[in-house]
XYZ file of C-alpha atoms in Angstrom:
531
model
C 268.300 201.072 156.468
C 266.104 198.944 158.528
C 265.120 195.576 156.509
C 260.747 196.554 157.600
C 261.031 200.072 156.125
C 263.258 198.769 152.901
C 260.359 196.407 152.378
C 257.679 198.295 152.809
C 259.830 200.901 150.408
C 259.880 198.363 147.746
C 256.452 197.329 147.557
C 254.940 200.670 147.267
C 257.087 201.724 144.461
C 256.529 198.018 143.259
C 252.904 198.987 143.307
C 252.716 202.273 142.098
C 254.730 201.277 138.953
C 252.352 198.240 138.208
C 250.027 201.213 138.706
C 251.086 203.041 136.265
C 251.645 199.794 133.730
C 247.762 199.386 134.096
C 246.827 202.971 133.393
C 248.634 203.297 130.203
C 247.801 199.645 129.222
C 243.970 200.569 129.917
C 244.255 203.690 128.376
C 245.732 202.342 125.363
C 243.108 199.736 125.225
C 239.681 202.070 125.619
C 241.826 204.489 122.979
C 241.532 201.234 120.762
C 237.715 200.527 121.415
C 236.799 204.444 121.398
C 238.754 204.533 117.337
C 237.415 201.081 116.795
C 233.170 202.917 117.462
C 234.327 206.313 116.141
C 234.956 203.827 112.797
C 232.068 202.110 113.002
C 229.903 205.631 113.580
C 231.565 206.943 110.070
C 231.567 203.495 108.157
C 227.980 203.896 108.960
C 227.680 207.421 107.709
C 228.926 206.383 104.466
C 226.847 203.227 104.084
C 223.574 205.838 104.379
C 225.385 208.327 101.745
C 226.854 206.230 99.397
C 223.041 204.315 99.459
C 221.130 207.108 99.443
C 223.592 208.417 96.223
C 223.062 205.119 94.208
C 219.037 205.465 94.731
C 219.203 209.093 93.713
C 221.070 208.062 90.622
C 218.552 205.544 89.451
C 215.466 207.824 89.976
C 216.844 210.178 88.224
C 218.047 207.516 85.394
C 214.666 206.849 85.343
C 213.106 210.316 84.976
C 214.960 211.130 82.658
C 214.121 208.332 80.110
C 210.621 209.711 81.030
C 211.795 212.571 79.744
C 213.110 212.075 76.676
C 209.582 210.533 75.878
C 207.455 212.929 76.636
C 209.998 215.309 74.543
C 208.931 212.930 71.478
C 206.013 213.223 71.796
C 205.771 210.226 69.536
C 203.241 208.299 71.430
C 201.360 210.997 72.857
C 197.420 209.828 73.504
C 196.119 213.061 74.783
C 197.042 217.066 74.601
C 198.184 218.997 77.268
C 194.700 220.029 79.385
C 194.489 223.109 81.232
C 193.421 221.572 84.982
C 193.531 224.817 86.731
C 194.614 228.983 86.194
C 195.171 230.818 88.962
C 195.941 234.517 88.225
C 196.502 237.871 90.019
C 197.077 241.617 88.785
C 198.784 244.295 91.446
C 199.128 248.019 90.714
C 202.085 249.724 92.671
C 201.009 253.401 92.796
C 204.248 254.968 93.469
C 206.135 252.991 90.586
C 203.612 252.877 88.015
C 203.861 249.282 87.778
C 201.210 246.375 87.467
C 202.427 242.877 88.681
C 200.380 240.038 86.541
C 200.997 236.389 88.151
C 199.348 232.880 86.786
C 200.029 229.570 87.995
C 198.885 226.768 86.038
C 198.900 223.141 86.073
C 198.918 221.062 82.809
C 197.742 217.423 82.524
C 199.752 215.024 79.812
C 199.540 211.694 78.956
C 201.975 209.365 77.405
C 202.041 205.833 76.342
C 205.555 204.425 77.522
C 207.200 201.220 76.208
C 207.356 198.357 78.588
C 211.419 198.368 77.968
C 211.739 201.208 80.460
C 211.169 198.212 82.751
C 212.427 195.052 83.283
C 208.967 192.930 83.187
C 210.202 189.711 82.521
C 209.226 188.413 85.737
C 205.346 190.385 85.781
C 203.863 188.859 82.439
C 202.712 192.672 81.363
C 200.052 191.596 78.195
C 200.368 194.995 76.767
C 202.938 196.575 74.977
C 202.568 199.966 76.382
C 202.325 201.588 80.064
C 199.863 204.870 79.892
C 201.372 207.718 82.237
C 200.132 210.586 83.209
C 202.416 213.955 84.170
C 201.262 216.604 85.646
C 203.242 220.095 85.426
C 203.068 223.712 87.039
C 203.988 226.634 85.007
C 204.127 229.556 86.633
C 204.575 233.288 84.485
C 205.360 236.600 86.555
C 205.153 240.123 84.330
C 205.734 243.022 85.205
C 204.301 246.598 83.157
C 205.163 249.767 83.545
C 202.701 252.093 82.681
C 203.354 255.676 81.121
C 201.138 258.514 81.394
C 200.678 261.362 78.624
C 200.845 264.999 79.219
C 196.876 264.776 80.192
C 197.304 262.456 82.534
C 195.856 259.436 80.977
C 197.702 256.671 80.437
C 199.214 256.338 77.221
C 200.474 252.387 77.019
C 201.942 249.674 79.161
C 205.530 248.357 78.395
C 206.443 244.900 79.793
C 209.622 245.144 81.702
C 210.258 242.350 82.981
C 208.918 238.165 82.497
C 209.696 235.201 84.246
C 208.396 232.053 83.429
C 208.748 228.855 85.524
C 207.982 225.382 85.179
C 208.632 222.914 87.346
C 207.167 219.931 89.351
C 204.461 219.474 91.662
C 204.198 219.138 95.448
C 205.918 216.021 97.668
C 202.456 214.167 97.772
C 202.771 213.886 93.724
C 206.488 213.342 93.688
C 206.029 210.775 96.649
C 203.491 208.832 94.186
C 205.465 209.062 91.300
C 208.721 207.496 93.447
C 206.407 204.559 94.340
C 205.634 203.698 91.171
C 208.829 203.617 89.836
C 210.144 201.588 93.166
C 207.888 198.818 92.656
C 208.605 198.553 89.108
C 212.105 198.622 90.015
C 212.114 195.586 92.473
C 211.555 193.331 89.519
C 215.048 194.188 88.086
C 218.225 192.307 88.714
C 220.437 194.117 90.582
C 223.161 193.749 88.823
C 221.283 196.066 86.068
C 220.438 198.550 88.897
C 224.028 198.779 90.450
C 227.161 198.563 89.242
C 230.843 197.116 90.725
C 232.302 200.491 89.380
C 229.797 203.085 91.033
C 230.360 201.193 94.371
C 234.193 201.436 94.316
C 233.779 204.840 93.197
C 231.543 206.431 95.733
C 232.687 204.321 98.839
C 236.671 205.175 97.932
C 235.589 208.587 97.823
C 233.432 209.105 100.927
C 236.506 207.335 102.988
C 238.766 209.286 101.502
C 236.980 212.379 102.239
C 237.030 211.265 106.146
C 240.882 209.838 105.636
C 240.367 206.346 106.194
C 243.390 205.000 104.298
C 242.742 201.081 104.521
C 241.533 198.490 102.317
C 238.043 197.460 101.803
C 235.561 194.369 100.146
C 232.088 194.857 99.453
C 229.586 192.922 98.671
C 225.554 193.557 98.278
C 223.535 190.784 99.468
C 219.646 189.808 98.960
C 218.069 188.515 101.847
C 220.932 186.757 103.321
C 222.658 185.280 99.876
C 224.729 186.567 97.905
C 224.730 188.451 94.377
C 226.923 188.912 91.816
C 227.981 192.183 92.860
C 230.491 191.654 94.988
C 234.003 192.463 95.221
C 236.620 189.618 94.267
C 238.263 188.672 97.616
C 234.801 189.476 99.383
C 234.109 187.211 102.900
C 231.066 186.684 104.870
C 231.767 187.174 107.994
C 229.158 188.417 110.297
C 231.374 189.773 113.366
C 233.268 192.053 110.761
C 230.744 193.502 108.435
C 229.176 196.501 108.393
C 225.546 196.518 106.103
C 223.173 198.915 105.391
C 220.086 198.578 103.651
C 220.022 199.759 99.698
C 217.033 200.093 97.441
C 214.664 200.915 99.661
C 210.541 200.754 99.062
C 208.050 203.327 99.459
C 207.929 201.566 103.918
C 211.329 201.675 104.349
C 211.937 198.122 103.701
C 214.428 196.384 101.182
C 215.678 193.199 100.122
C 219.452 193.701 99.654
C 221.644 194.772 101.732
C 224.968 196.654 101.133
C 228.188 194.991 103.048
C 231.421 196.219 103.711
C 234.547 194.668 105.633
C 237.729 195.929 106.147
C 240.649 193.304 106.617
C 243.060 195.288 107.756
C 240.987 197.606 110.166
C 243.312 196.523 113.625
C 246.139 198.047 111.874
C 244.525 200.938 110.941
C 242.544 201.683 114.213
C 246.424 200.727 115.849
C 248.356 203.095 113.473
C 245.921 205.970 114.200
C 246.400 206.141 117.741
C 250.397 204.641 117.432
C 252.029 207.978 117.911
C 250.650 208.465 121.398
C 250.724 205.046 122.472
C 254.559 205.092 121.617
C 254.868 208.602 123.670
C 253.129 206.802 126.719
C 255.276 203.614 126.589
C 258.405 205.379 126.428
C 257.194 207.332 129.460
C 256.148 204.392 130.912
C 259.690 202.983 130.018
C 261.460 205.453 131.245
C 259.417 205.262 134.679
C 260.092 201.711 134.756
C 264.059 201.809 134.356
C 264.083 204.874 136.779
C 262.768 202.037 139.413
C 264.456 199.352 138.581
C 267.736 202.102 138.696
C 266.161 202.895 142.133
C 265.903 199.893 143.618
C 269.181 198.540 142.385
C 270.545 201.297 144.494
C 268.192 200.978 147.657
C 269.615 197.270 147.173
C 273.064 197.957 146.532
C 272.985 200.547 149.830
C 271.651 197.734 151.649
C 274.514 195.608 151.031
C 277.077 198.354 151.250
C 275.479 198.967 155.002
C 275.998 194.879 155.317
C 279.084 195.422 154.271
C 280.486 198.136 156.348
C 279.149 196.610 159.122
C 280.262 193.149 158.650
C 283.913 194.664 157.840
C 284.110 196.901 160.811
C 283.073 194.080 163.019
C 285.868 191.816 161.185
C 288.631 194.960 161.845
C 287.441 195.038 165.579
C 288.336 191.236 165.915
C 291.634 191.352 163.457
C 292.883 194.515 166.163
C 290.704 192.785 169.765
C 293.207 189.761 169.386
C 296.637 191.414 168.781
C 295.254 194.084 171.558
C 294.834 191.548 174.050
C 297.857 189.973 173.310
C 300.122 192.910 173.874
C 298.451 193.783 177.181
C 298.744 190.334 178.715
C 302.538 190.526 177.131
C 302.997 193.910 179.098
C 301.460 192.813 182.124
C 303.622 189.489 182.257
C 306.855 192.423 181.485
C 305.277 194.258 184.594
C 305.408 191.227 187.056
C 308.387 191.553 189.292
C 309.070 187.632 188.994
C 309.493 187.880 184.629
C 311.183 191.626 184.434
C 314.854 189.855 185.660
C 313.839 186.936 183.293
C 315.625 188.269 179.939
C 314.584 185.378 178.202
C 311.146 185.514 178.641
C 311.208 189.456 178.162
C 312.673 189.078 175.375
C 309.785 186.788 174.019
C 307.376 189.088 175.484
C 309.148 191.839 173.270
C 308.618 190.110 170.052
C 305.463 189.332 170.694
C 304.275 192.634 171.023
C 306.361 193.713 167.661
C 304.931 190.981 165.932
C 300.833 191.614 166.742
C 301.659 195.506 165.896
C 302.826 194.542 162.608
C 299.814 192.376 162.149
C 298.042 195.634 163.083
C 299.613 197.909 160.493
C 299.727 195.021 157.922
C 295.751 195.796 158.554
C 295.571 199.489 158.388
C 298.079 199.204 155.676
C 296.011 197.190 153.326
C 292.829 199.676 153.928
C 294.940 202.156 153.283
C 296.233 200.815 149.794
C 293.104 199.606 148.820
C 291.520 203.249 149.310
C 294.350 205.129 147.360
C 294.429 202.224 144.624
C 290.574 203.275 144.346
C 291.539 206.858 144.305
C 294.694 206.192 141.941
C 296.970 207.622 144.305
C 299.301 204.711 145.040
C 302.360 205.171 143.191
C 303.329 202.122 141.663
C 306.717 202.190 139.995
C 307.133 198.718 137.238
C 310.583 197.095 137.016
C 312.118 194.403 134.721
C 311.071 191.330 137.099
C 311.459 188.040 136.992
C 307.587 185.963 138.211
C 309.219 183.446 138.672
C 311.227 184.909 141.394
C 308.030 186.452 142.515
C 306.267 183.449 143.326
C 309.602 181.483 145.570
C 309.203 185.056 147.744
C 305.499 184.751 147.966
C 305.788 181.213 148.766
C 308.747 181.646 151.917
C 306.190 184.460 152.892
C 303.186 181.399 153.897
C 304.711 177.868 153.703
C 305.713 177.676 157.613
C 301.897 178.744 158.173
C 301.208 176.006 155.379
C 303.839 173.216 156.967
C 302.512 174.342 160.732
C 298.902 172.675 159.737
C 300.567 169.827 157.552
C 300.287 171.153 154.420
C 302.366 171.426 151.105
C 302.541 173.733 148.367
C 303.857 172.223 144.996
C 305.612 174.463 142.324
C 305.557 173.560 138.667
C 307.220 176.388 137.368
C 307.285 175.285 133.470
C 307.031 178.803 131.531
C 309.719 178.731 129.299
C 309.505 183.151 129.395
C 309.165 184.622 132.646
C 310.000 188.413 132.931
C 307.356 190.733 133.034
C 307.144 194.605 133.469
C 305.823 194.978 137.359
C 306.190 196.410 140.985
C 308.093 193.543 142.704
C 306.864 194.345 146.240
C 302.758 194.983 144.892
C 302.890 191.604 142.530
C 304.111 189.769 145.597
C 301.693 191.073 147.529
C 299.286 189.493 144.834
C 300.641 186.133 145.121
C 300.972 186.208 148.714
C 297.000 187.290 149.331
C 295.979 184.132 146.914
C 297.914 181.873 148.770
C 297.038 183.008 151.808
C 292.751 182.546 150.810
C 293.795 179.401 149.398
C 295.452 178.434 153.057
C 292.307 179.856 154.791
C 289.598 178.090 153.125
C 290.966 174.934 153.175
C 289.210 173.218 156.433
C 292.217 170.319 156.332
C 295.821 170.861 155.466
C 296.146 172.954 153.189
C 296.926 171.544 149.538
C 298.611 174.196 146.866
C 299.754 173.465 143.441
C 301.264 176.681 141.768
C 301.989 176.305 137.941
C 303.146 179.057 135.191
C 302.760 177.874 131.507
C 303.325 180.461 127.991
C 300.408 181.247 126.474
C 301.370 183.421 123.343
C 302.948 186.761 124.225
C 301.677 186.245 127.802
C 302.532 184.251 131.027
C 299.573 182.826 133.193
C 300.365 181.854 136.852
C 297.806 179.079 137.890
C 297.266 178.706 142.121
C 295.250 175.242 143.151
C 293.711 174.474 145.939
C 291.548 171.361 147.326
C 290.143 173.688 149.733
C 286.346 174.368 150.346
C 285.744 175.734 147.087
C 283.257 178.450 146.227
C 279.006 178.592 144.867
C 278.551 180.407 141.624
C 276.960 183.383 143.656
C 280.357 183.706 145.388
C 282.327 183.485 142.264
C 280.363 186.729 140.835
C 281.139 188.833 143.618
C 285.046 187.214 145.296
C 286.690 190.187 143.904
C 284.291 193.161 145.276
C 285.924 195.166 147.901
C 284.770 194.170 151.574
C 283.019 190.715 150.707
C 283.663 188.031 152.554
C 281.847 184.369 152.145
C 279.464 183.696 155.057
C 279.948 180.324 156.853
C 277.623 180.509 159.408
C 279.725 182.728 162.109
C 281.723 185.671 160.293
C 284.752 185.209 162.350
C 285.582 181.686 162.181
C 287.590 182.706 158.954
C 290.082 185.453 159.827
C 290.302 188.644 156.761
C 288.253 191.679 155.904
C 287.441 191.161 152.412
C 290.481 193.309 150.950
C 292.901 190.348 149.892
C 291.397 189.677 146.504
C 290.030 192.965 145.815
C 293.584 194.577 145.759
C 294.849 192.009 143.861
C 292.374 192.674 141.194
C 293.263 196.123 141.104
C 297.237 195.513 141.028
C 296.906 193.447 138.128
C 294.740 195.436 136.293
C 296.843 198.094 136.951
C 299.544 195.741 135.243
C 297.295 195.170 131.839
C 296.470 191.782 133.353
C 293.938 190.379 134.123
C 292.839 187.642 137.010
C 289.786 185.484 137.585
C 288.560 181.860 139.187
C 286.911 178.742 138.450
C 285.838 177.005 141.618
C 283.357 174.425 142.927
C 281.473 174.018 145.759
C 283.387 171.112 147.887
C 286.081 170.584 145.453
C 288.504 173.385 145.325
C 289.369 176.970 143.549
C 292.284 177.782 140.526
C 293.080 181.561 140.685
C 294.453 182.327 137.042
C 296.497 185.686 136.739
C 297.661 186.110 132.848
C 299.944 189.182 132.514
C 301.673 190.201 129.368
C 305.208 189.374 128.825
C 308.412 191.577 127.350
């Protein structure tokens, strides 16, 4: 993929997923806000019923004390007066009835006792408060007249009467609610309102429009606070919700009615949870799908760097053994070296030798690929390691002695044998050694030890070569990587030596890794389990 388009790949998916991120975190947000008015909008509703119920309650408290007096009668000053009797009689011909409707309106006075009141704050002189009621009574009848064999009417039976009494129009009612108002501003308001009635009418009212949270209240009188209140009731102006209680006859009060919820985040949260948890496991989902994405528009990437950084390694390992067996058979060809035997000869093994180098190549692609595939048939013998690592050893140490190098065996495992393929774990040894021998940039300097480690034998390979970066170490035993140092070539391999020894001792029930620093050197540690 070219590097520009892999780029510009990333970023817009990098974009459209922050994208997304924002939407849902925005969404989630104004979802919070729009709960957090809806809330207010309905704590306000309640406020105004549960307000308006408490004043209703004490006017009618109030009447009916007024009630109860005038039913005594006991301190009556004047009779009932007839003000005014309005009457009308109507004849239906075809049902031989006559309608007869009066409406009246009677005029009473009482004396009431001051103690209706609280008027310890007014200095009333007088005992006694003279009121005057005023009520309509209203009587419907109904006759039905009956008619003798003459035709004159005999008599008139009432068959039906209805007799109402009741109160007066809203401009009377109005005055009688402003009287008792400004009487009632004298009270306390603890006498006027109770903790009980509060708890009991605001529970209900959020309970009918399911708001499950806790509440304090508090009522308040012109800014300070009263004694109604509940116990672990704050001020605090940013969170309260008031509403006027107690109105006058204008519209204006002194107290105010407070509530405050301390837990309303939590509620406002838990109400719109279930979708918010939907969206962010969408959005989770989203967000692993992309990083999955990109980890394998990455991991391509590298593959292609791979492949092409191995086939240009495999066109080296093959141009140099190539070239050497054509300039071998051209020097066979020339007239002057054919009768040389000698020299033919040398020619000869030359040639055999760079086209075993060549399917030493193929042959390690090839058992790398079936490995992979589990196709390579790998038969385990009663074998000495021991014996494994002298072979491996004769196998690189005129390679190692040709560049003035040594390698040291401390072969100090008291146990040894081990269940394996002799020619695969030799193999093994043979590819550490030789990436010991070709990242060491001076002659090469191998220590290989063996020591017991419970029912198991580890075989420890040192070198004071170039050493590897904790990058490298994470990735020296992937199939086709090779360490860059600057040009790809100046280190012969293709990146198959350690990867097939990974998977031969794996395949053994072993298991290999490294410790290495940069500058000072690698150990390659392969434990395998002993019988």
């Amino acid at each position: 993929m070219n590097k520009r388009l892999f780029i510009l790949l990333v970023v817009l998916m990098s974009i459209s997923l922050i994208g997304i991120i924002f939407v849902q975190g925005y969404w989630i947000k104004q979802s919070v806000e729009d709960k957090e008015e809806q809330f207010s909008t309905t704590v306000t509703e309640i406020l105004n019923t549960v307000t308006a119920k408490i004043e209703k309650r004490e006017l009618a408290d109030y009447t009916n004390e007024l009630f109860k007096i005038k039913d005594s009668f006991g301190n009556q000053v004047k009779a009932p007066d007839l003000l005014k009797n309005l009457f009308f009689v109507e004849r239906d011909l075809n049902s031989n009835e006559i309608t007869y409707y009066s409406h009246g309106i009677l005029e009473e006075s009482y004396s009431i006792p001051n103690t209706i009141f609280d008027n310890s704050n007014i200095g009333l002189i007088n005992d006694s408060s003279l009121i005057k009621n005023f009520t309509s009574i209203r009587n419907k009848t109904i006759f039905k007249e009956e008619f003798g064999l003459d035709g004159k009417s005999l008599s008139l039976s009432p068959v039906q009467k209805l007799e109402k009494i009741g109160g007066l129009s809203a401009i009377e009612k109005a005055a009688f609610e402003d009287v008792f108002k400004e009487k009632a501003k004298n009270q306390a308001i603890h006498t006027r309102i109770s903790k009980q009635e509060i708890e009991l009418l605001v529970g209900q009212e959020l309970k009918n429009r399911n708001i499950d949270t806790e509440y304090e209240y508090g009522i308040y009188s012109k800014g300070l606070p009263t004694k109604v209140k509940s116990r672990k009731f704050k001020f605090a102006k940013s969170k309260l919700y008031a509403y006027p209680i107690f109105k006058d006859s204008e519209g204006e009060s002194s107290f105010t009615l407070l509530l405050t919820f301390p837990s309303k985040k939590k509620f406002l949260i838990k109400t719109i949870l279930p979708m918010a948890i939907l969206s962010l496991l969408f959005t989770l989902v989203i967000l692993l799908a992309y990083t999955s994405a990109i980890y394998q528009l990455i991991r391509q990437k590298q593959i292609s760097e791979i492949k092409s950084d191995f086939i240009n390694n495999m066109t080296h390992e093959f141009k140099t053994p190539i070239a050497t067996i054509n300039l071998a058979v051209e020097a066979i060809r020339n007239p002057k070296i054919i009768d040389d035997k000698e020299k033919v000869y040398r020619y000869l093994n030359m040639i055999k030798d760079e086209n075993k180098r060549m399917h030493a190549q193929v042959e390690n692609v090839l058992r790398i690929s079936k490995l992979e595939k589990n196709q390579l048939d790998i038969s385990k013998d009663r074998v000495d390691v021991h014996d494994i690592i002298h072979d491996a050893v004769a196998h690189v140490e005129l390679i190692v002695a040709d560049r003035g190098g040594y390698i040291n065996l401390h072969l100090e495992s008291e146990r040894s044998e081990v269940l394996a393929s002799d020619m695969h774990f030799t193999n093994v040894v043979v590819n550490i050694l030789d990436n010991a021998i070709k990242y060491s940039p001076e002659a090469p300097k191998i220590d290989v030890y063996t020591e017991l480690a419970n029912t198991s034998i580890i075989i420890k390979i040192k070198d004071q070569g170039s050493g590897m970066s904790k990058a490298v170490l994470k990735k020296v035993f992937e199939k086709f990587y090779r360490e860059h140092t600057g040009n790809i070539h100046n280190v012969k391999g293709h990146g198959l030596g350690l990867a097939y020894v990974k998977k031969i001792v794996e395949d053994h029930q072993g298991e290999v890794y490294v410790e290495s620093e940069k500058g000072k050197g690698s150990t390659f540690y392969v434990k395998l389990p002993l019988i």
